[in-house]
mmCIF file of C-alpha atoms and ligand atoms in Angstrom:
data_model
loop_
_atom_site.group_PDB
_atom_site.id
_atom_site.type_symbol
_atom_site.label_atom_id
_atom_site.label_comp_id
_atom_site.label_asym_id
_atom_site.label_seq_id
_atom_site.Cartn_x
_atom_site.Cartn_y
_atom_site.Cartn_z
ATOM 1 C CA MET A 94 0.092 21.949 -4.551
ATOM 2 C CA PHE A 95 1.705 22.237 -7.978
ATOM 3 C CA ALA A 96 4.495 19.875 -6.895
ATOM 4 C CA ILE A 97 1.901 17.331 -5.759
ATOM 5 C CA PHE A 98 0.176 17.542 -9.137
ATOM 6 C CA VAL A 99 3.464 17.090 -11.026
ATOM 7 C CA VAL A 100 4.589 14.116 -8.920
ATOM 8 C CA THR A 101 1.163 12.447 -9.291
ATOM 9 C CA CYS A 102 1.311 12.916 -13.078
ATOM 10 C CA ILE A 103 4.812 11.408 -13.241
ATOM 11 C CA VAL A 104 3.713 8.370 -11.205
ATOM 12 C CA ALA A 105 0.581 7.859 -13.331
ATOM 13 C CA PHE A 106 2.646 8.210 -16.516
ATOM 14 C CA LEU A 107 5.205 5.655 -15.287
ATOM 15 C CA GLY A 108 2.381 3.306 -14.279
ATOM 16 C CA TYR A 109 0.955 3.653 -17.769
ATOM 17 C CA ARG A 110 4.316 3.113 -19.488
ATOM 18 C CA LEU A 111 5.097 0.082 -17.303
ATOM 19 C CA ARG A 112 1.640 -1.305 -18.165
ATOM 20 C CA SER A 113 0.509 -1.328 -14.539
ATOM 21 C CA LEU A 114 -2.270 1.121 -15.484
ATOM 22 C CA THR A 115 -4.521 1.554 -18.502
ATOM 23 C CA LEU A 116 -5.108 5.109 -19.783
ATOM 24 C CA SER A 117 -8.343 5.425 -17.758
ATOM 25 C CA GLY A 118 -6.537 3.986 -14.746
ATOM 26 C CA ALA A 119 -3.749 6.546 -15.123
ATOM 27 C CA ILE A 120 -6.206 9.464 -15.386
ATOM 28 C CA LEU A 121 -8.053 8.331 -12.279
ATOM 29 C CA THR A 122 -4.747 7.876 -10.480
ATOM 30 C CA VAL A 123 -3.990 11.568 -11.078
ATOM 31 C CA ILE A 124 -7.405 12.599 -9.685
ATOM 32 C CA THR A 125 -7.002 10.279 -6.675
ATOM 33 C CA GLY A 126 -3.430 11.416 -6.048
ATOM 34 C CA VAL A 127 -4.227 15.131 -6.210
ATOM 35 C CA LEU A 128 -7.205 14.822 -3.826
ATOM 36 C CA ILE A 129 -5.229 12.708 -1.373
ATOM 37 C CA GLY A 130 -2.198 15.014 -1.649
ATOM 38 C CA LEU A 131 -4.389 18.060 -1.064
ATOM 39 C CA SER A 132 -5.834 16.549 2.074
ATOM 40 C CA PHE A 133 -3.036 14.501 3.635
ATOM 41 C CA GLY A 134 -0.053 16.247 2.026
ATOM 42 C CA TRP A 135 3.071 14.299 1.143
ATOM 43 C CA PHE A 136 2.208 11.621 3.698
ATOM 44 C CA GLY A 137 -0.896 10.708 1.680
ATOM 45 C CA LEU A 138 1.048 10.368 -1.550
ATOM 46 C CA TYR A 139 3.877 8.528 0.144
ATOM 47 C CA LEU A 140 1.541 5.875 1.571
ATOM 48 C CA LEU A 141 -0.241 5.537 -1.764
ATOM 49 C CA GLY A 142 3.197 5.138 -3.361
ATOM 50 C CA VAL A 143 4.157 2.370 -0.928
ATOM 51 C CA PHE A 144 0.912 0.537 -1.781
ATOM 52 C CA PHE A 145 1.375 1.034 -5.531
ATOM 53 C CA SER A 146 5.021 0.026 -5.722
ATOM 54 C CA THR A 147 4.795 -3.017 -3.460
ATOM 55 C CA SER A 148 1.578 -4.218 -5.137
ATOM 56 C CA SER A 149 3.081 -3.851 -8.608
ATOM 57 C CA LEU A 150 6.192 -5.740 -7.512
ATOM 58 C CA ALA A 151 3.982 -8.411 -5.935
ATOM 59 C CA SER A 152 2.031 -8.924 -9.153
ATOM 60 C CA LYS A 153 5.189 -8.991 -11.297
ATOM 61 C CA TYR A 154 6.849 -11.424 -8.870
ATOM 62 C CA ARG A 155 6.984 -14.869 -10.515
ATOM 63 C CA SER A 156 4.283 -13.722 -12.931
ATOM 64 C CA ARG A 157 4.995 -16.690 -15.200
ATOM 65 C CA ASP A 158 3.892 -19.024 -12.422
ATOM 66 C CA LYS A 159 0.579 -17.174 -12.219
ATOM 67 C CA VAL A 160 -0.580 -17.790 -15.791
ATOM 68 C CA SER A 161 -3.126 -20.407 -14.697
ATOM 69 C CA VAL A 162 -4.611 -17.872 -12.281
ATOM 70 C CA ASP A 163 -5.308 -15.483 -15.189
ATOM 71 C CA GLU A 164 -7.812 -18.096 -16.366
ATOM 72 C CA ILE A 165 -9.843 -17.634 -13.201
ATOM 73 C CA VAL A 166 -9.700 -13.997 -12.088
ATOM 74 C CA GLU A 167 -11.969 -11.444 -13.719
ATOM 75 C CA LYS A 168 -9.345 -8.890 -14.783
ATOM 76 C CA THR A 169 -5.632 -9.293 -15.341
ATOM 77 C CA GLY A 170 -2.786 -7.029 -16.401
ATOM 78 C CA ALA A 171 -2.971 -3.230 -16.281
ATOM 79 C CA ARG A 172 -5.438 -1.695 -13.836
ATOM 80 C CA ASP A 173 -8.296 0.317 -15.318
ATOM 81 C CA ALA A 174 -10.175 3.244 -13.746
ATOM 82 C CA ILE A 175 -12.750 1.031 -12.038
ATOM 83 C CA GLN A 176 -9.988 -1.027 -10.419
ATOM 84 C CA VAL A 177 -8.227 2.144 -9.248
ATOM 85 C CA LEU A 178 -11.544 3.338 -7.760
ATOM 86 C CA ALA A 179 -12.162 -0.061 -6.163
ATOM 87 C CA ASN A 180 -8.874 0.242 -4.269
ATOM 88 C CA GLY A 181 -8.489 4.032 -3.974
ATOM 89 C CA GLY A 182 -12.106 5.211 -3.850
ATOM 90 C CA VAL A 183 -12.270 4.886 -0.081
ATOM 91 C CA GLY A 184 -9.006 6.860 0.127
ATOM 92 C CA ILE A 185 -10.727 9.673 -1.791
ATOM 93 C CA LEU A 186 -13.657 9.616 0.665
ATOM 94 C CA CYS A 187 -11.241 9.774 3.612
ATOM 95 C CA ALA A 188 -9.390 12.681 1.965
ATOM 96 C CA LEU A 189 -12.665 14.589 1.494
ATOM 97 C CA GLY A 190 -13.690 13.863 5.092
ATOM 98 C CA TYR A 191 -10.361 15.157 6.410
ATOM 99 C CA LEU A 192 -10.484 18.264 4.185
ATOM 100 C CA LEU A 193 -13.974 19.147 5.422
ATOM 101 C CA THR A 194 -13.668 18.318 9.132
ATOM 102 C CA ASP A 195 -9.944 18.206 10.045
ATOM 103 C CA ASP A 196 -10.857 15.239 12.266
ATOM 104 C CA VAL A 197 -7.922 12.857 12.800
ATOM 105 C CA VAL A 198 -10.258 9.855 12.491
ATOM 106 C CA TYR A 199 -10.186 10.357 8.707
ATOM 107 C CA LEU A 200 -6.403 10.118 8.765
ATOM 108 C CA TYR A 201 -6.652 6.803 10.634
ATOM 109 C CA MET A 202 -9.323 5.627 8.191
ATOM 110 C CA TYR A 203 -7.001 6.496 5.324
ATOM 111 C CA ILE A 204 -4.172 4.419 6.810
ATOM 112 C CA VAL A 205 -6.627 1.562 7.387
ATOM 113 C CA SER A 206 -7.951 1.733 3.813
ATOM 114 C CA ILE A 207 -4.445 1.529 2.341
ATOM 115 C CA ALA A 208 -3.536 -1.243 4.783
ATOM 116 C CA ALA A 209 -6.660 -3.188 3.761
ATOM 117 C CA ALA A 210 -5.968 -2.763 0.035
ATOM 118 C CA THR A 211 -2.327 -3.808 0.473
ATOM 119 C CA SER A 212 -3.249 -6.745 2.669
ATOM 120 C CA ASP A 213 -5.726 -7.977 0.079
ATOM 121 C CA THR A 214 -3.349 -7.479 -2.853
ATOM 122 C CA TRP A 215 -0.395 -9.168 -1.136
ATOM 123 C CA GLY A 216 -2.662 -11.987 -0.001
ATOM 124 C CA SER A 217 -3.839 -12.762 -3.513
ATOM 125 C CA GLU A 218 -0.627 -12.036 -5.442
ATOM 126 C CA PHE A 219 1.539 -14.150 -3.126
ATOM 127 C CA GLY A 220 -1.164 -16.584 -2.063
ATOM 128 C CA VAL A 221 -1.574 -18.001 -5.571
ATOM 129 C CA LEU A 222 2.075 -19.107 -5.389
ATOM 130 C CA ALA A 223 1.480 -21.271 -2.317
ATOM 131 C CA LYS A 224 2.687 -24.844 -2.764
ATOM 132 C CA ARG A 225 -0.588 -26.272 -1.524
ATOM 133 C CA LYS A 226 -3.919 -25.487 -3.116
ATOM 134 C CA PRO A 227 -6.049 -22.988 -1.189
ATOM 135 C CA ARG A 228 -9.123 -24.072 0.700
ATOM 136 C CA PHE A 229 -12.531 -22.543 0.162
ATOM 137 C CA MET A 230 -14.132 -20.726 3.109
ATOM 138 C CA PHE A 231 -16.868 -22.678 4.899
ATOM 139 C CA SER A 232 -16.516 -25.910 2.903
ATOM 140 C CA PHE A 233 -12.706 -26.170 3.403
ATOM 141 C CA ARG A 234 -12.501 -27.979 0.084
ATOM 142 C CA GLU A 235 -9.340 -27.563 -1.968
ATOM 143 C CA VAL A 236 -9.900 -25.303 -4.993
ATOM 144 C CA GLU A 237 -7.777 -23.857 -7.809
ATOM 145 C CA PRO A 238 -5.348 -21.048 -6.831
ATOM 146 C CA GLY A 239 -6.918 -17.656 -7.528
ATOM 147 C CA THR A 240 -10.457 -18.685 -6.590
ATOM 148 C CA SER A 241 -12.149 -15.856 -4.668
ATOM 149 C CA GLY A 242 -13.170 -16.821 -1.168
ATOM 150 C CA ALA A 243 -10.359 -19.347 -0.791
ATOM 151 C CA VAL A 244 -7.347 -18.969 1.504
ATOM 152 C CA SER A 245 -3.894 -20.496 1.780
ATOM 153 C CA THR A 246 -1.513 -20.300 4.718
ATOM 154 C CA PHE A 247 1.123 -18.439 2.692
ATOM 155 C CA GLY A 248 -1.449 -15.943 1.364
ATOM 156 C CA THR A 249 -2.784 -15.316 4.861
ATOM 157 C CA VAL A 250 0.718 -14.713 6.249
ATOM 158 C CA MET A 251 1.459 -12.287 3.415
ATOM 159 C CA SER A 252 -1.771 -10.341 3.921
ATOM 160 C CA VAL A 253 -0.997 -10.010 7.632
ATOM 161 C CA LEU A 254 2.484 -8.727 6.701
ATOM 162 C CA GLY A 255 1.086 -6.377 4.033
ATOM 163 C CA ALA A 256 -1.195 -4.598 6.501
ATOM 164 C CA PHE A 257 1.636 -4.454 9.059
ATOM 165 C CA MET A 258 4.051 -2.998 6.522
ATOM 166 C CA ILE A 259 1.629 -0.141 5.683
ATOM 167 C CA VAL A 260 0.915 0.767 9.308
ATOM 168 C CA CYS A 261 4.659 0.726 10.076
ATOM 169 C CA SER A 262 5.401 2.820 6.976
ATOM 170 C CA SER A 263 3.028 5.472 8.366
ATOM 171 C CA LEU A 264 5.336 5.943 11.360
ATOM 172 C CA LEU A 265 7.679 7.993 9.168
ATOM 173 C CA PHE A 266 5.074 10.785 9.115
ATOM 174 C CA VAL A 267 2.412 10.027 11.728
ATOM 175 C CA GLU A 268 2.933 9.445 15.432
ATOM 176 C CA LEU A 269 1.179 6.259 16.547
ATOM 177 C CA ASP A 270 1.561 4.629 19.937
ATOM 178 C CA LEU A 271 1.724 0.853 20.157
ATOM 179 C CA ALA A 272 -1.979 0.381 20.969
ATOM 180 C CA LEU A 273 -3.036 2.552 18.025
ATOM 181 C CA LEU A 274 -0.575 0.810 15.706
ATOM 182 C CA LEU A 275 -1.929 -2.610 16.650
ATOM 183 C CA ALA A 276 -5.533 -1.396 16.307
ATOM 184 C CA LEU A 277 -4.971 0.032 12.810
ATOM 185 C CA TRP A 278 -3.148 -3.152 11.787
ATOM 186 C CA GLY A 279 -6.016 -5.326 13.001
ATOM 187 C CA ILE A 280 -8.711 -3.162 11.416
ATOM 188 C CA GLY A 281 -6.766 -3.037 8.129
ATOM 189 C CA LEU A 282 -6.583 -6.806 8.213
ATOM 190 C CA SER A 283 -10.345 -7.015 8.718
ATOM 191 C CA GLY A 284 -10.619 -5.698 5.138
ATOM 192 C CA SER A 285 -8.992 -8.902 3.877
ATOM 193 C CA VAL A 286 -11.340 -10.975 5.981
ATOM 194 C CA ILE A 287 -14.377 -9.133 4.562
ATOM 195 C CA ASP A 288 -12.931 -9.597 1.060
ATOM 196 C CA THR A 289 -12.628 -13.350 1.541
ATOM 197 C CA LEU A 290 -16.114 -13.653 3.058
ATOM 198 C CA LEU A 291 -17.710 -11.677 0.212
ATOM 199 C CA GLY A 292 -15.630 -13.620 -2.318
ATOM 200 C CA ALA A 293 -16.907 -16.875 -0.860
ATOM 201 C CA THR A 294 -20.554 -15.812 -0.768
ATOM 202 C CA VAL A 295 -21.928 -13.023 -2.966
ATOM 203 C CA GLN A 296 -19.215 -12.663 -5.632
ATOM 204 C CA ARG A 297 -20.437 -13.936 -9.000
ATOM 205 C CA LYS A 298 -18.882 -17.129 -10.308
ATOM 206 C CA PHE A 299 -19.191 -18.809 -13.670
ATOM 207 C CA ARG A 300 -18.199 -22.107 -15.220
ATOM 208 C CA CYS A 301 -16.593 -22.565 -18.627
ATOM 209 C CA THR A 302 -18.634 -24.801 -20.907
ATOM 210 C CA VAL A 303 -15.476 -25.835 -22.787
ATOM 211 C CA CYS A 304 -12.909 -26.671 -20.092
ATOM 212 C CA GLY A 305 -15.268 -26.940 -17.094
ATOM 213 C CA LYS A 306 -13.198 -24.583 -14.921
ATOM 214 C CA LEU A 307 -14.798 -22.304 -12.340
ATOM 215 C CA THR A 308 -14.002 -18.699 -13.322
ATOM 216 C CA GLU A 309 -14.950 -15.052 -12.730
ATOM 217 C CA LYS A 310 -14.895 -14.344 -16.445
ATOM 218 C CA ASN A 311 -17.957 -13.859 -18.685
ATOM 219 C CA ILE A 312 -16.097 -15.413 -21.594
ATOM 220 C CA HIS A 313 -13.748 -18.393 -21.405
ATOM 221 C CA HIS A 314 -12.227 -20.212 -24.366
ATOM 222 C CA GLN A 315 -14.053 -17.623 -26.518
ATOM 223 C CA VAL A 316 -17.415 -18.986 -25.380
ATOM 224 C CA PRO A 317 -19.816 -17.327 -22.870
ATOM 225 C CA THR A 318 -19.621 -19.051 -19.480
ATOM 226 C CA THR A 319 -22.607 -20.280 -17.494
ATOM 227 C CA TYR A 320 -23.652 -18.718 -14.191
ATOM 228 C CA VAL A 321 -22.915 -20.796 -11.091
ATOM 229 C CA SER A 322 -23.399 -18.697 -7.951
ATOM 230 C CA GLY A 323 -23.275 -15.223 -6.373
ATOM 231 C CA TRP A 324 -25.017 -11.978 -7.247
ATOM 232 C CA ARG A 325 -24.702 -11.197 -10.940
ATOM 233 C CA VAL A 326 -23.888 -7.513 -10.309
ATOM 234 C CA PHE A 327 -21.218 -8.404 -7.764
ATOM 235 C CA GLY A 328 -17.813 -8.672 -9.434
ATOM 236 C CA ASN A 329 -14.274 -8.462 -8.117
ATOM 237 C CA ASP A 330 -14.161 -4.638 -8.130
ATOM 238 C CA ALA A 331 -17.323 -4.356 -6.020
ATOM 239 C CA VAL A 332 -15.920 -6.877 -3.551
ATOM 240 C CA ASN A 333 -12.631 -4.957 -3.318
ATOM 241 C CA PHE A 334 -14.363 -1.639 -2.792
ATOM 242 C CA LEU A 335 -16.737 -2.966 -0.135
ATOM 243 C CA SER A 336 -13.993 -4.734 1.817
ATOM 244 C CA VAL A 337 -11.841 -1.586 1.983
ATOM 245 C CA PHE A 338 -14.945 0.471 2.776
ATOM 246 C CA GLY A 339 -15.951 -1.978 5.516
ATOM 247 C CA ALA A 340 -12.540 -1.736 7.184
ATOM 248 C CA ALA A 341 -12.667 2.086 7.034
ATOM 249 C CA MET A 342 -16.148 2.063 8.594
ATOM 250 C CA ILE A 343 -14.971 -0.183 11.435
ATOM 251 C CA CYS A 344 -12.188 2.359 12.032
ATOM 252 C CA PHE A 345 -14.747 5.185 12.007
ATOM 253 C CA PHE A 346 -16.897 3.505 14.649
ATOM 254 C CA VAL A 347 -13.885 2.615 16.815
ATOM 255 C CA PHE A 348 -12.225 6.049 16.750
ATOM 256 C CA GLY A 349 -14.978 8.406 15.551
HETATM 257 ZN ZN1 LIG B 963 -12.401 -22.659 -20.448
#
C-alpha cells in the first residue's frame, strides 16, 4: 500500500514537472492512482501508466503541427483535475465497485474504461495529423482538424489500435481468452464511437467573431465567441466522461 502511494506520487510529480499535469491534475492523479492501486493492485497502476505514457507521447508527437488545432479545442497543454476526472473518474468507480463486491465484471469494466480513454486520445492526437481533412458525422462535410464529432481514416485506425494495445497490455496480468479479448476491445472502442456521436450532436460549439472559425473556446482572439450549437453545459470534459462511462456500462450489461 505504501509502495503504491509512493509510486503514484512520483508519477504525478513527473507529470507535473513535464507539464502534462497542472497542480490540481497532479493531486487528483494521486487520489485516482491510490484508489485504483488499492483495488486492482499493481495491474491497475500499470494499465493507468500505459494510458498515461502513450497518451502523453501521442500529444507531444509532432506537437508543432498541431498548433492550429489548439485554436479549436477547449483545453490544451497540461491536464487539470477536471480532465483527469473526465478520463479517470470511471476508473475510480470501477475500483470502488471491485473493492466492495470482488466481482470480476468491475475488472473488465476497468480495462474497458482505460481502453476507451486511450482509443479516444489516440484518435484525436493522431487524427489531427491526417493528411486529409476530417469529415463531420452525419453531414460528411470536410471540417477543420480537431473539430469534435469529425473523423478521419488515420484517426479511426489509431483509435482502433489504441483500444487494442490496452486490452493486449492487460494480458501481462490478467488471463483473457480470445473471445473475451475481442469483446473488451470492441466495447472499449464503442467509447470512441459514443465520443464522436456526442461531439457531433450535444457538445457546445462557438464561432469566433474575429476570425470566423468554429471553436470550443469561450474566448477567441481575446473576444467572447458566439454560441452556434450544442448544449451550453456540455463541454469536452463532459463528453469524455460520458463516453468512457457509456463503454463501461455496456461492459456491465454484457458481463454483469
Ligand atoms: Zn478567432
